[in-house]
Coordinates of C-alpha atoms and ligand atoms in Angstrom, one line a residue:
M12 CA 1.9 67.1 22.2
I13 CA 3.4 63.9 23.4
D14 CA -0.1 62.6 24.1
A15 CA -1.1 63.3 20.5
I16 CA 1.9 61.4 19.3
T17 CA 1.1 58.4 21.5
E18 CA -2.4 58.5 20.3
L19 CA -1.3 58.5 16.6
R20 CA 1.1 55.6 17.4
D21 CA -1.5 53.5 19.1
A22 CA -4.2 54.1 16.5
G23 CA -1.6 53.3 13.7
L24 CA -0.5 50.1 15.4
A25 CA -4.1 48.9 15.8
R26 CA -4.8 49.5 12.1
I27 CA -1.6 47.7 11.1
A28 CA -2.5 44.7 13.3
A29 CA -6.0 44.6 11.6
A30 CA -4.6 44.8 8.0
Q31 CA -5.4 41.7 5.9
T32 CA -3.9 42.2 2.5
S33 CA -0.6 43.6 1.2
A34 CA -2.5 46.3 -0.7
E35 CA -4.2 47.4 2.5
L36 CA -0.8 47.5 4.2
E37 CA 0.8 49.6 1.5
Q38 CA -2.1 52.1 1.9
L39 CA -1.5 52.2 5.6
R40 CA 2.3 52.9 5.1
I41 CA 1.4 55.9 3.0
A42 CA -1.3 57.1 5.4
L43 CA 0.9 56.7 8.5
L44 CA 4.4 57.5 7.3
G45 CA 4.0 59.1 3.9
R46 CA 4.9 62.7 2.9
K47 CA 1.4 64.0 3.8
A48 CA 1.0 61.9 7.0
E49 CA 0.5 63.5 10.4
L50 CA 3.5 62.0 12.2
P51 CA 6.1 63.2 9.8
N52 CA 4.4 66.5 9.8
L53 CA 4.7 66.7 13.6
L54 CA 8.4 65.8 13.3
R55 CA 9.0 68.6 10.8
G56 CA 7.3 71.0 13.3
V57 CA 9.6 70.0 16.2
A58 CA 12.1 72.8 15.3
E59 CA 9.6 75.4 16.0
L60 CA 8.9 74.2 19.5
P61 CA 10.3 75.9 22.6
P62 CA 13.8 74.5 23.1
E63 CA 13.0 72.5 26.3
Q64 CA 10.1 70.6 24.5
R65 CA 12.1 69.7 21.4
G66 CA 14.0 66.8 23.0
P67 CA 11.1 64.9 24.5
V68 CA 8.7 65.5 21.6
G69 CA 11.4 64.6 19.0
R70 CA 12.2 61.4 20.9
A71 CA 8.5 60.5 21.3
A72 CA 7.9 61.1 17.6
N73 CA 11.0 59.1 16.5
E74 CA 10.0 56.3 18.8
A75 CA 6.5 56.3 17.4
R76 CA 7.8 56.2 13.8
G77 CA 10.2 53.3 14.7
A78 CA 7.3 51.4 16.3
L79 CA 5.1 51.9 13.3
E80 CA 7.9 50.9 10.8
A81 CA 8.6 47.7 12.8
A82 CA 4.9 46.9 13.0
L83 CA 4.5 47.4 9.2
E84 CA 7.4 45.0 8.6
T85 CA 6.1 42.3 10.9
A86 CA 2.6 42.7 9.4
G87 CA 4.1 42.5 5.9
A88 CA 5.8 39.2 6.7
R89 CA 2.6 37.8 8.3
I90 CA 0.4 38.8 5.3
A91 CA 2.9 37.6 2.8
A92 CA 3.0 34.1 4.5
A93 CA -0.8 34.0 4.6
E94 CA -1.1 35.0 1.0
L95 CA 1.4 32.3 -0.1
E96 CA -0.5 29.7 2.0
A97 CA -3.8 30.7 0.3
R98 CA -2.2 30.6 -3.1
L99 CA -0.7 27.1 -2.5
L100 CA -4.1 25.8 -1.2
S101 CA -6.0 27.1 -4.2
D102 CA -3.2 25.9 -6.6
R103 CA -3.2 22.3 -5.3
I104 CA -3.3 19.6 -7.9
D105 CA -5.4 16.6 -7.1
I106 CA -3.4 13.7 -8.5
T107 CA -6.2 11.3 -7.7
L108 CA -8.5 12.9 -10.3
P109 CA -8.9 10.8 -13.4
A110 CA -6.8 11.9 -16.4
D111 CA -8.5 13.9 -19.1
P112 CA -9.2 12.4 -21.5
L113 CA -9.7 9.1 -19.6
P114 CA -7.2 6.4 -20.6
R115 CA -8.9 3.6 -22.4
P116 CA -9.4 0.7 -20.1
G117 CA -7.7 -2.6 -20.9
R118 CA -9.6 -5.6 -22.0
L119 CA -9.5 -9.4 -21.7
H120 CA -7.9 -11.3 -24.6
L121 CA -10.5 -12.8 -26.9
L122 CA -9.5 -16.3 -25.9
T123 CA -10.1 -15.4 -22.3
Q124 CA -13.5 -13.9 -23.1
V125 CA -14.6 -17.0 -25.1
R126 CA -13.3 -19.4 -22.4
R127 CA -15.3 -17.6 -19.7
E128 CA -18.4 -17.5 -21.9
I129 CA -18.2 -21.3 -22.4
E130 CA -17.5 -21.8 -18.7
D131 CA -20.6 -19.7 -17.8
V132 CA -22.8 -21.9 -20.1
F133 CA -21.6 -25.1 -18.4
I134 CA -21.8 -23.7 -14.9
G135 CA -25.4 -22.8 -15.7
L136 CA -25.9 -26.5 -16.7
G137 CA -24.6 -27.7 -13.3
F138 CA -21.0 -28.5 -14.2
R139 CA -18.0 -27.7 -12.0
I140 CA -14.7 -26.3 -13.4
E141 CA -11.5 -28.3 -12.8
E142 CA -8.0 -27.7 -13.9
G143 CA -5.1 -30.1 -14.3
P144 CA -1.4 -30.2 -14.9
E145 CA 0.1 -29.3 -18.2
I146 CA 3.0 -31.6 -17.6
E147 CA 1.4 -35.0 -17.7
S148 CA 2.4 -38.6 -17.5
V149 CA 2.1 -41.1 -20.4
Y150 CA -0.3 -43.0 -18.2
F151 CA -3.0 -40.2 -17.8
N152 CA -2.5 -38.7 -21.3
F153 CA -2.6 -42.0 -23.2
D154 CA -2.7 -45.3 -21.3
A155 CA -5.7 -44.7 -19.0
L156 CA -7.5 -43.2 -22.0
N157 CA -7.3 -46.5 -23.7
H158 CA -4.9 -45.5 -26.4
D159 CA -3.4 -48.4 -28.3
P160 CA 0.4 -48.8 -27.7
T161 CA 0.8 -48.0 -31.4
H162 CA -1.4 -44.9 -31.4
P163 CA 0.3 -42.3 -33.7
A164 CA -0.2 -39.5 -31.2
R165 CA 2.3 -41.2 -28.9
L166 CA 5.1 -40.6 -31.5
E167 CA 7.9 -38.2 -30.7
S168 CA 7.0 -36.5 -33.9
D169 CA 3.6 -35.5 -32.6
T170 CA 4.1 -35.0 -28.9
F171 CA 6.5 -33.0 -26.7
Y172 CA 8.2 -35.4 -24.3
L173 CA 10.2 -34.3 -21.2
S174 CA 12.9 -36.2 -19.5
E175 CA 12.0 -38.4 -16.5
L176 CA 11.7 -36.5 -13.2
P177 CA 13.8 -38.3 -10.6
G178 CA 11.8 -38.6 -7.3
A179 CA 8.5 -37.8 -9.0
P180 CA 5.3 -39.1 -7.4
E181 CA 4.4 -42.6 -8.6
E182 CA 1.6 -41.3 -10.8
M183 CA 4.1 -39.3 -12.7
A184 CA 6.7 -42.1 -13.0
G185 CA 8.2 -42.8 -16.4
R186 CA 8.4 -40.4 -19.2
L187 CA 6.6 -37.1 -18.9
L188 CA 5.0 -35.1 -21.7
L189 CA 3.2 -31.8 -22.3
R190 CA -0.4 -32.9 -22.4
T191 CA -1.7 -33.2 -25.9
H192 CA -5.3 -32.7 -24.8
T193 CA -7.4 -31.9 -21.6
S194 CA -8.8 -35.5 -21.6
P195 CA -6.2 -36.8 -19.0
M196 CA -8.3 -34.8 -16.4
Q197 CA -11.2 -37.2 -17.0
V198 CA -9.3 -39.9 -15.1
R199 CA -7.6 -37.6 -12.6
A200 CA -11.0 -36.1 -11.7
M201 CA -12.7 -39.4 -11.3
L202 CA -9.8 -40.6 -9.0
A203 CA -10.5 -37.5 -6.9
T204 CA -14.3 -37.4 -6.9
P205 CA -16.6 -40.5 -6.7
P206 CA -19.7 -40.6 -9.0
P207 CA -21.8 -38.7 -10.0
I208 CA -19.5 -36.2 -11.6
A209 CA -20.1 -33.3 -14.0
I210 CA -17.0 -31.2 -14.8
I211 CA -15.4 -29.1 -17.5
V212 CA -11.7 -28.7 -17.8
P213 CA -10.3 -25.6 -19.5
G214 CA -6.6 -25.5 -20.2
R215 CA -3.5 -25.3 -22.4
V216 CA -2.5 -28.3 -24.5
Y217 CA 0.6 -28.9 -26.7
R218 CA 1.3 -30.6 -30.0
R219 CA 4.2 -30.6 -32.4
D220 CA 2.2 -28.8 -35.1
S221 CA 2.7 -25.4 -36.6
D222 CA 0.9 -23.9 -39.6
V223 CA -2.0 -21.6 -40.5
T224 CA -4.5 -23.6 -38.5
H225 CA -2.2 -25.1 -35.8
T226 CA 0.0 -23.6 -33.1
P227 CA 2.2 -25.8 -30.9
Q228 CA 0.2 -24.6 -27.9
F229 CA -3.5 -24.0 -27.9
H230 CA -6.5 -24.3 -25.6
Q231 CA -9.2 -26.9 -25.0
I232 CA -12.2 -27.4 -22.9
E233 CA -13.0 -31.0 -21.8
G234 CA -16.3 -32.1 -20.5
L235 CA -17.1 -35.2 -18.5
V236 CA -20.4 -36.4 -17.0
V237 CA -20.6 -39.8 -15.3
A238 CA -23.5 -41.2 -13.3
E239 CA -26.1 -43.9 -13.5
D240 CA -28.4 -43.8 -16.5
I241 CA -26.5 -41.2 -18.6
T242 CA -27.2 -41.7 -22.3
L243 CA -26.2 -40.3 -25.7
A244 CA -29.4 -38.3 -25.5
D245 CA -28.0 -36.4 -22.5
L246 CA -24.8 -35.7 -24.5
K247 CA -26.8 -34.4 -27.4
G248 CA -29.1 -32.3 -25.2
T249 CA -26.2 -30.8 -23.4
L250 CA -24.3 -29.9 -26.5
L251 CA -27.4 -28.5 -28.2
A252 CA -27.9 -26.2 -25.2
F253 CA -24.2 -25.2 -25.4
S254 CA -24.4 -24.6 -29.1
R255 CA -27.5 -22.4 -28.9
A256 CA -25.9 -20.4 -26.0
I257 CA -22.7 -19.7 -27.9
F258 CA -23.9 -19.6 -31.6
G259 CA -27.5 -18.4 -31.3
P260 CA -30.9 -19.7 -30.3
D261 CA -31.8 -21.1 -33.8
R262 CA -28.9 -23.6 -34.0
E263 CA -29.3 -27.3 -34.5
I264 CA -26.6 -29.9 -34.0
R265 CA -25.9 -33.3 -35.6
L266 CA -23.7 -36.2 -34.5
R267 CA -21.5 -38.0 -37.0
P268 CA -19.8 -41.4 -36.2
H269 CA -16.1 -41.0 -35.5
F270 CA -13.3 -42.7 -33.5
F271 CA -11.7 -41.7 -30.3
P272 CA -9.8 -44.3 -28.2
F273 CA -11.6 -43.3 -24.9
T274 CA -15.2 -43.1 -26.1
E275 CA -17.5 -45.8 -27.5
P276 CA -19.4 -44.8 -29.5
S277 CA -17.5 -41.7 -30.6
V278 CA -19.0 -38.8 -32.6
E279 CA -18.0 -35.6 -34.1
V280 CA -20.5 -32.8 -33.5
D281 CA -21.5 -30.3 -36.1
V282 CA -23.5 -27.1 -35.5
S283 CA -25.8 -25.7 -38.2
C284 CA -24.2 -22.8 -40.0
F285 CA -25.1 -19.3 -38.6
N286 CA -23.5 -17.5 -41.5
C287 CA -25.6 -18.4 -44.5
D288 CA -28.9 -19.5 -45.9
H289 CA -28.7 -23.1 -47.1
G290 CA -25.0 -22.8 -47.8
R291 CA -25.3 -19.6 -49.8
L292 CA -24.5 -15.9 -48.9
A293 CA -26.8 -13.0 -50.0
D294 CA -24.9 -12.6 -53.3
D295 CA -25.4 -16.4 -53.9
S296 CA -21.7 -17.2 -53.4
R297 CA -20.8 -20.3 -51.4
C298 CA -20.6 -19.7 -47.7
P299 CA -16.9 -19.8 -46.7
L300 CA -17.7 -20.8 -43.1
C301 CA -19.5 -24.1 -43.8
K302 CA -18.2 -24.4 -47.3
G303 CA -21.7 -24.7 -48.6
T304 CA -22.5 -27.8 -46.5
T305 CA -24.7 -25.9 -43.9
W306 CA -22.8 -27.7 -41.1
I307 CA -19.7 -26.7 -39.1
E308 CA -17.7 -29.2 -37.1
I309 CA -17.2 -27.9 -33.5
L310 CA -16.0 -30.7 -31.3
G311 CA -15.4 -34.4 -30.6
A312 CA -17.4 -36.4 -28.1
G313 CA -18.8 -39.8 -27.1
M314 CA -19.8 -42.2 -24.4
V315 CA -17.0 -42.9 -21.9
D316 CA -15.4 -46.2 -22.8
P317 CA -15.9 -48.8 -20.0
N318 CA -12.1 -49.4 -20.2
V319 CA -11.6 -45.9 -19.0
L320 CA -13.9 -46.4 -16.0
G321 CA -11.8 -49.6 -15.4
H322 CA -9.0 -47.3 -14.2
V323 CA -11.1 -45.7 -11.5
T324 CA -13.1 -48.5 -10.0
A325 CA -11.3 -48.0 -6.7
N326 CA -13.1 -44.7 -6.4
G327 CA -16.6 -46.2 -6.9
Y328 CA -16.9 -46.1 -10.7
D329 CA -18.4 -49.4 -11.7
P330 CA -18.4 -50.0 -15.5
E331 CA -21.4 -52.2 -15.1
R332 CA -23.4 -49.5 -13.3
H333 CA -22.1 -46.2 -14.4
Q334 CA -22.2 -44.6 -17.8
G335 CA -21.1 -41.2 -19.0
F336 CA -20.3 -38.9 -21.8
A337 CA -17.3 -36.8 -22.6
F338 CA -16.5 -34.1 -25.1
G339 CA -13.6 -31.9 -26.0
M340 CA -13.4 -28.7 -28.0
G341 CA -10.7 -26.2 -29.0
I342 CA -11.3 -22.7 -27.6
E343 CA -9.5 -21.1 -30.6
R344 CA -11.8 -22.9 -33.0
I345 CA -14.9 -21.7 -31.2
A346 CA -13.6 -18.2 -31.0
M347 CA -12.6 -18.1 -34.7
L348 CA -16.0 -19.5 -35.8
K349 CA -17.9 -17.2 -33.6
H350 CA -16.0 -14.0 -34.6
G351 CA -15.2 -14.9 -38.2
I352 CA -11.5 -15.0 -37.7
G353 CA -9.6 -16.5 -40.7
D354 CA -6.1 -16.9 -39.3
L355 CA -5.4 -18.6 -36.0
R356 CA -2.1 -16.7 -35.7
L357 CA -4.0 -13.4 -35.2
L358 CA -4.9 -14.7 -31.7
Y359 CA -1.2 -14.8 -30.8
D360 CA 0.3 -11.8 -32.6
N361 CA -0.8 -9.4 -29.9
D362 CA -1.5 -6.7 -32.6
L363 CA -3.7 -4.1 -30.9
R364 CA -5.6 -3.4 -34.1
F365 CA -6.8 -7.0 -33.9
L366 CA -7.2 -7.3 -30.1
E367 CA -9.2 -4.0 -29.7
Q368 CA -11.9 -5.3 -32.0
F369 CA -13.2 -7.6 -29.2
Ligands
DAH21 N1 -9.2 -35.2 -26.7 C1 -9.7 -35.1 -28.1 C2 -8.7 -34.3 -28.9 O1 -7.9 -33.6 -28.4 C3 -11.0 -34.4 -28.1 C4 -12.1 -35.3 -27.5 C5 -12.8 -36.1 -28.3 C6 -12.4 -35.2 -26.2 C7 -13.8 -36.9 -27.7 C8 -13.3 -36.0 -25.6 C9 -14.1 -36.8 -26.4 O2 -13.7 -35.9 -24.3 O3 -15.0 -37.6 -25.9 O4 -8.8 -34.4 -30.1

């Protein structure tokens, strides 16, 4: 009898140890200890045994029941922990997955896009990119660029002046200003690099101006090429290549005489209109871009004035031997022409409905 009990106990313990799920375990509890199970049946039969067997058999059966109950409890905890672990693993959220729907990527501001586009064109033509200080001296902004002492751009009404900087380097001595154009870098670059030189200078410039077509701060790109045997034809060929790269392969350009203090001769450069046919739109109305003239002004340029080279002779620039051309354009203007933007201020309002169009 006791052997049968021990056998029942050991078989039960083995099945419990092998159980994998809580459902399996519950079935085992019923099979081993439930109303119809063998061990409880045996216990119920103890009363009918001869008196001297009742004690040992009863103890063995009770001990077996206790062992099975304890094993069921331990296995229950083991299985519950394993099931929780499995649930946590399958439930795991991968926070590195991209969101759904994907957030829209940001974009570069139109002015940055256009600046980079222009830079790419000139890099392709062999130019280097240089940048210069936005706080500039009167010397580099006006004097070295051959501005007459009475030139109106020097007026406080036109230019932002700063107070003198005590202890400033000699080149910055005197009154300082926010540069009114990127042209001061012509002289700075020639002081740093002996001829030949071919650079463009993108950057911010400042003027005391504010209306529909002017903001106190805007952007320019300066160009400078100085070497031996540079002619106006080089200037025209360079700007034609630039115009076709930016405004389309069918463009032509024309040079009109103009005046800038630091170039001689000086020109304004027009590009043929890319918006109309002989000044007229499809409905025969006047083209608003070129105002019916078929030409659009895009920049100022000219041959570097020998007086400017006179400021950099110490670095190998000889006004008798070296010639060069220079040009300067507004990035805002190029962007507005290229994308048909009517109001300059749209570029600075940071209205997403506008910015997201580019
Ligand atoms: N600095 C001139 C301006 O801001 C633009 C300019 C004209 C630049 C002629 C040049 C140039 O380099 O040759 O209006």
